[in-house]
Coordinates of C-alpha atoms in Angstrom, one line a residue:
L26 CA 34.4 121.6 45.5
T27 CA 31.2 119.9 46.3
K28 CA 32.3 116.7 44.4
K29 CA 35.4 116.5 46.5
M30 CA 33.5 117.1 49.7
L31 CA 30.8 114.7 49.1
K32 CA 32.4 111.7 50.5
F33 CA 33.0 113.6 53.8
L34 CA 29.5 114.6 53.9
Q35 CA 28.3 111.2 53.5
K36 CA 30.3 110.0 56.5
G37 CA 29.1 113.0 58.6
A38 CA 25.5 112.0 57.6
K39 CA 25.9 108.5 58.7
A40 CA 27.2 109.5 61.9
T41 CA 24.6 112.4 62.8
G42 CA 22.0 111.8 60.3
D43 CA 22.3 115.5 59.1
A44 CA 24.8 117.0 56.7
R45 CA 24.1 120.2 54.8
I46 CA 25.3 122.1 51.8
V47 CA 24.5 125.7 51.5
N48 CA 25.0 127.9 48.4
V49 CA 24.8 131.6 48.5
G50 CA 22.4 132.9 45.8
S51 CA 21.1 136.4 45.3
E52 CA 18.1 138.3 44.0
A53 CA 20.5 139.0 41.2
H54 CA 19.5 135.9 39.7
R55 CA 16.6 137.6 38.1
W56 CA 18.9 139.5 35.7
T57 CA 20.4 137.4 33.1
P58 CA 21.9 138.2 29.6
D59 CA 18.9 139.3 27.3
Q60 CA 16.6 137.9 30.1
E61 CA 16.8 134.4 28.5
G62 CA 17.5 132.4 31.4
L63 CA 20.9 130.3 31.4
V64 CA 23.1 130.5 28.3
F65 CA 24.8 127.0 27.5
D66 CA 26.7 128.2 24.5
T67 CA 30.4 128.1 25.6
N68 CA 31.3 130.4 22.7
R69 CA 29.0 133.0 24.1
I70 CA 30.0 132.3 27.7
N71 CA 33.6 132.9 26.9
D72 CA 33.3 136.1 24.8
E73 CA 34.9 138.8 26.6
S74 CA 33.4 141.5 24.5
L75 CA 30.1 140.4 26.4
Y76 CA 31.7 141.6 29.9
Q77 CA 32.7 145.1 29.1
T78 CA 30.0 147.3 30.7
M79 CA 28.9 147.1 34.4
A80 CA 25.5 146.4 33.1
Q81 CA 26.8 143.4 31.3
K82 CA 28.8 142.2 34.3
W83 CA 25.8 142.6 36.5
E84 CA 23.8 140.3 34.1
W85 CA 26.5 137.7 33.9
Y86 CA 26.6 137.7 37.8
G87 CA 23.0 137.1 37.8
H88 CA 23.4 134.3 35.4
S89 CA 25.8 132.5 37.8
K90 CA 23.4 132.9 40.6
L91 CA 20.3 131.6 38.8
A92 CA 22.8 128.5 37.7
M93 CA 23.6 128.3 41.5
I94 CA 19.9 128.0 42.6
L95 CA 19.1 125.5 39.7
M96 CA 22.1 123.3 40.6
T97 CA 21.2 123.4 44.2
R98 CA 17.9 122.0 43.4
S99 CA 19.2 119.2 41.4
L100 CA 21.7 118.3 43.7
N101 CA 19.3 118.1 46.7
N102 CA 17.2 115.7 44.8
I103 CA 20.3 113.4 44.2
I104 CA 21.5 113.5 47.8
E105 CA 18.7 114.0 50.2
E106 CA 18.2 110.2 50.5
Q107 CA 21.7 110.0 51.9
G108 CA 20.9 112.4 54.7
I109 CA 22.6 115.3 52.9
T110 CA 20.7 118.4 52.1
A111 CA 21.3 121.3 49.8
T112 CA 19.8 124.7 50.2
S113 CA 20.4 128.1 48.4
C114 CA 19.8 131.6 50.1
H115 CA 19.8 135.3 49.5
P116 CA 21.5 137.0 52.3
G117 CA 19.8 140.6 51.5
L118 CA 21.1 144.0 51.3
I119 CA 24.3 144.0 52.9
S120 CA 27.1 146.9 53.3
T121 CA 30.1 145.2 51.7
D122 CA 32.7 146.2 49.0
L123 CA 31.3 143.3 46.7
F124 CA 31.0 145.7 43.6
S125 CA 34.0 148.1 44.6
E126 CA 35.2 147.6 41.1
A127 CA 32.2 149.9 39.8
G128 CA 32.8 152.5 42.5
T129 CA 30.0 153.6 44.6
C130 CA 26.9 152.1 43.2
F131 CA 23.7 150.3 43.8
P132 CA 23.4 147.2 41.3
P133 CA 21.8 147.3 38.7
F134 CA 22.4 150.9 38.8
F135 CA 25.8 152.3 38.2
G136 CA 27.3 155.7 37.6
K137 CA 25.9 158.8 39.1
F138 CA 22.4 157.4 39.5
G139 CA 23.8 154.4 41.2
T140 CA 25.8 156.5 43.5
F141 CA 22.6 158.5 44.6
L142 CA 20.5 155.2 45.2
D143 CA 23.3 153.9 47.1
W144 CA 23.3 156.9 49.5
A145 CA 19.5 156.7 49.7
A146 CA 19.5 153.0 50.4
G147 CA 22.2 153.3 53.3
P148 CA 19.8 153.2 56.2
F149 CA 18.4 149.9 54.7
Y150 CA 21.5 148.0 54.3
K151 CA 22.4 145.2 56.9
T152 CA 25.7 144.7 58.5
P153 CA 27.9 141.8 57.3
E154 CA 27.2 140.0 60.8
A155 CA 23.4 140.4 60.1
G156 CA 24.0 139.2 56.4
A157 CA 25.5 136.0 57.4
L158 CA 22.4 135.0 59.5
T159 CA 20.3 133.5 56.5
T160 CA 23.3 131.3 55.7
L161 CA 23.7 130.3 59.3
F162 CA 20.0 129.4 59.3
A163 CA 20.2 127.3 56.3
A164 CA 23.3 125.6 57.8
T165 CA 22.1 125.0 61.5
S166 CA 18.3 125.4 61.8
P167 CA 16.3 122.1 62.4
R168 CA 13.4 124.0 60.6
I169 CA 15.3 123.0 57.3
L170 CA 14.2 119.4 57.8
Q171 CA 11.3 119.8 59.9
E172 CA 9.5 122.2 57.2
G173 CA 10.9 120.6 54.2
L174 CA 12.9 123.7 53.2
A175 CA 15.9 121.9 51.7
G176 CA 16.5 122.3 48.0
G177 CA 14.7 125.8 48.4
Y178 CA 15.6 129.5 48.1
L179 CA 15.7 131.3 51.5
V180 CA 15.5 135.0 51.9
P181 CA 16.0 137.0 55.1
C182 CA 12.5 138.3 55.4
R183 CA 9.3 138.8 53.5
G184 CA 9.7 141.2 50.7
F185 CA 7.1 142.9 48.2
E186 CA 7.0 142.9 44.6
L187 CA 6.1 146.0 42.7
P188 CA 2.8 146.0 40.7
S189 CA 3.3 145.4 37.2
W190 CA 2.2 148.9 36.1
L191 CA 4.6 150.5 38.6
L192 CA 7.3 148.2 37.5
A193 CA 6.8 149.0 33.8
L194 CA 6.6 152.9 34.6
T195 CA 9.8 152.6 36.6
N196 CA 11.6 150.8 33.6
L197 CA 10.5 153.4 31.3
V198 CA 12.2 156.1 33.7
L199 CA 15.3 153.8 33.8
I200 CA 15.9 153.6 30.2
P201 CA 18.2 156.7 29.8
F202 CA 20.3 155.0 32.7
N203 CA 20.6 151.8 30.8
A204 CA 19.0 150.0 33.7
Y205 CA 15.9 148.1 34.5
L206 CA 14.1 146.2 37.4
A207 CA 13.7 142.5 36.8
T208 CA 10.2 141.0 36.9
G209 CA 9.6 139.6 40.3
V210 CA 12.4 141.2 42.2
Q211 CA 11.5 141.3 45.9
L212 CA 12.3 144.6 47.8
E213 CA 13.2 144.5 51.4
P214 CA 13.1 148.1 52.6
W215 CA 12.2 147.2 56.3
T216 CA 15.0 144.6 56.9
T217 CA 17.5 146.8 58.5
G218 CA 20.3 146.2 60.9
Q219 CA 19.9 142.9 62.8
R220 CA 16.3 142.1 61.8
V221 CA 16.5 138.9 59.9
R222 CA 13.6 136.2 59.9
P223 CA 14.4 133.8 57.1
I224 CA 11.7 132.2 55.0
L225 CA 11.3 130.6 51.7
G226 CA 11.5 133.0 48.9
A227 CA 9.9 133.1 45.6
P228 CA 12.7 133.0 43.0
S229 CA 12.2 133.9 39.3
D230 CA 10.1 131.6 36.9
Y231 CA 13.3 130.3 35.6
T232 CA 13.9 128.2 38.8
E233 CA 11.0 126.2 38.0
D234 CA 12.0 125.2 34.4
F235 CA 12.9 121.7 35.0
A236 CA 14.1 121.2 31.4
M237 CA 16.7 123.9 31.9
Q238 CA 17.6 122.6 35.4
D239 CA 18.3 119.1 33.8
T240 CA 20.1 120.6 31.0
L241 CA 22.4 122.5 33.5
W242 CA 23.1 119.4 35.4
K243 CA 24.3 117.5 32.3
F244 CA 26.2 120.7 31.1
T245 CA 28.0 120.8 34.2
E246 CA 28.8 117.1 34.4
Q247 CA 30.4 117.6 31.0
L248 CA 32.7 120.3 32.3
C249 CA 33.3 118.8 35.9
G250 CA 32.7 115.2 35.7
K251 CA 29.9 113.2 37.2
M252 CA 28.7 113.7 40.7
E253 CA 29.2 110.2 42.3
L254 CA 28.0 109.1 45.7
E255 CA 30.0 106.5 47.7
P256 CA 28.1 103.2 47.2
E257 CA 26.1 102.0 50.0
P258 CA 27.6 98.7 51.4
D259 CA 25.7 95.5 50.4
R260 CA 23.9 94.1 53.4
S261 CA 23.8 90.5 51.8
Q262 CA 27.4 90.8 51.6
K263 CA 27.8 91.9 55.1
L264 CA 25.8 88.8 56.2
G265 CA 27.9 86.7 53.9
D266 CA 31.0 88.0 55.6
V267 CA 29.5 87.3 59.1
F268 CA 28.6 83.7 58.1
D269 CA 32.1 83.1 56.9
I270 CA 33.5 84.5 60.1
V271 CA 31.5 82.2 62.2
T272 CA 31.5 78.9 60.0
K273 CA 35.2 78.8 58.9
P274 CA 36.6 78.3 62.4
L275 CA 33.8 75.6 62.7
L276 CA 34.9 74.0 59.6
L277 CA 38.4 73.8 60.5
A278 CA 37.6 72.4 64.0
E279 CA 35.7 69.7 62.3
F280 CA 38.5 68.9 59.8
A281 CA 41.0 68.7 62.7
W282 CA 38.6 66.6 64.7
Q283 CA 38.5 64.0 61.9
Y284 CA 42.0 64.1 61.2
L285 CA 43.2 63.5 64.8
F286 CA 40.6 61.3 66.3
W287 CA 39.0 59.3 63.5
E288 CA 40.3 56.8 60.7
Q289 CA 38.6 55.2 57.8
S290 CA 38.2 51.2 57.9
P291 CA 37.9 49.3 54.9
V292 CA 34.8 50.0 52.9
A293 CA 32.0 47.7 53.5
D294 CA 29.1 47.6 50.9
D295 CA 30.5 50.8 49.4
V296 CA 29.9 52.6 52.6
P297 CA 33.2 53.9 54.5
I298 CA 33.4 53.1 58.2
F299 CA 35.0 55.5 60.6
Q300 CA 36.4 54.4 63.9
L301 CA 37.9 56.4 66.7
K302 CA 41.8 56.4 66.9
V303 CA 42.1 56.8 70.6
P304 CA 42.2 53.5 72.4
F305 CA 39.8 54.2 75.2
F306 CA 36.8 54.4 72.8
S307 CA 35.5 51.4 70.7
T308 CA 32.8 52.7 68.3
Q309 CA 32.4 53.0 64.8
V310 CA 30.5 55.1 62.4
G311 CA 28.9 54.3 59.4
G312 CA 28.7 50.6 57.9
A313 CA 26.1 48.8 56.0
S314 CA 22.6 50.3 55.6
P315 CA 19.9 49.0 57.7
E316 CA 18.0 47.8 54.7
K317 CA 20.9 45.5 53.5
G318 CA 21.7 44.3 57.2
D319 CA 17.9 43.1 57.3
D320 CA 18.4 41.1 53.9
S321 CA 21.6 39.5 55.1
E322 CA 19.9 38.3 58.4
T323 CA 16.9 36.9 56.5
K324 CA 19.2 35.0 54.3
E325 CA 21.2 33.5 57.4
G326 CA 17.8 32.5 58.9
D327 CA 16.7 30.9 55.5
E328 CA 19.9 28.7 55.5

């Protein structure tokens, strides 16, 4: 979709100086299969046996969101000079049916425990309208350009991270539920209702892995083709076109003038003489060079 839209975004950027791509990410990007970052083995990606449980599906969902954040950063680096920006954002905890296939749940917690957490988190969910605000901020706010937020990962508000000891203890308790909290996950319990104040978030360490980012870009180009921008017009060519437009009529006019009003007289001393065809002019252009004329006069005087 981005490839197909890029030429239109370039036109919009030329007209307004500001065109934007916004990719919706998620804090789920911290959960990936085996917690090893992105997987580039297509056999493994296409192995349906790895998508059976809700926990597995959640990790592959997180895998896609990590890829989205990394891809957005690479894309922004390429297109920013064209007046186009790319930004990713996490909309927050929103009351939607995104995970309706799993029944009532609170990902990454499913089953009865997930149902309980969904009930407990109920007061902290944002409405779908409030959930759209971070995305709208990325798409419209002048702060994206003013504060250099393009290419970044926006979150709806400032969250907090569990201390490492509490995270470890929580994950011990969660072992029977086949679930865990990912390192660095930002909790946002006070962002309820319409309260949204987008800021630049702190995504996982994998988003700073530039080798992985570069590998993802090349891997994606193999699958989808290269991301090619419309070439900028050559300014020297433009000047050449303008020169042609101005000079060609002048050259044609000069040719017509010579053809209609001038004729070539017999050659004198290898220098052609041109004289006007029209009767009311009596003049000629050309002739012998001054040096040769001077010599002939001297000879006549000697004689």
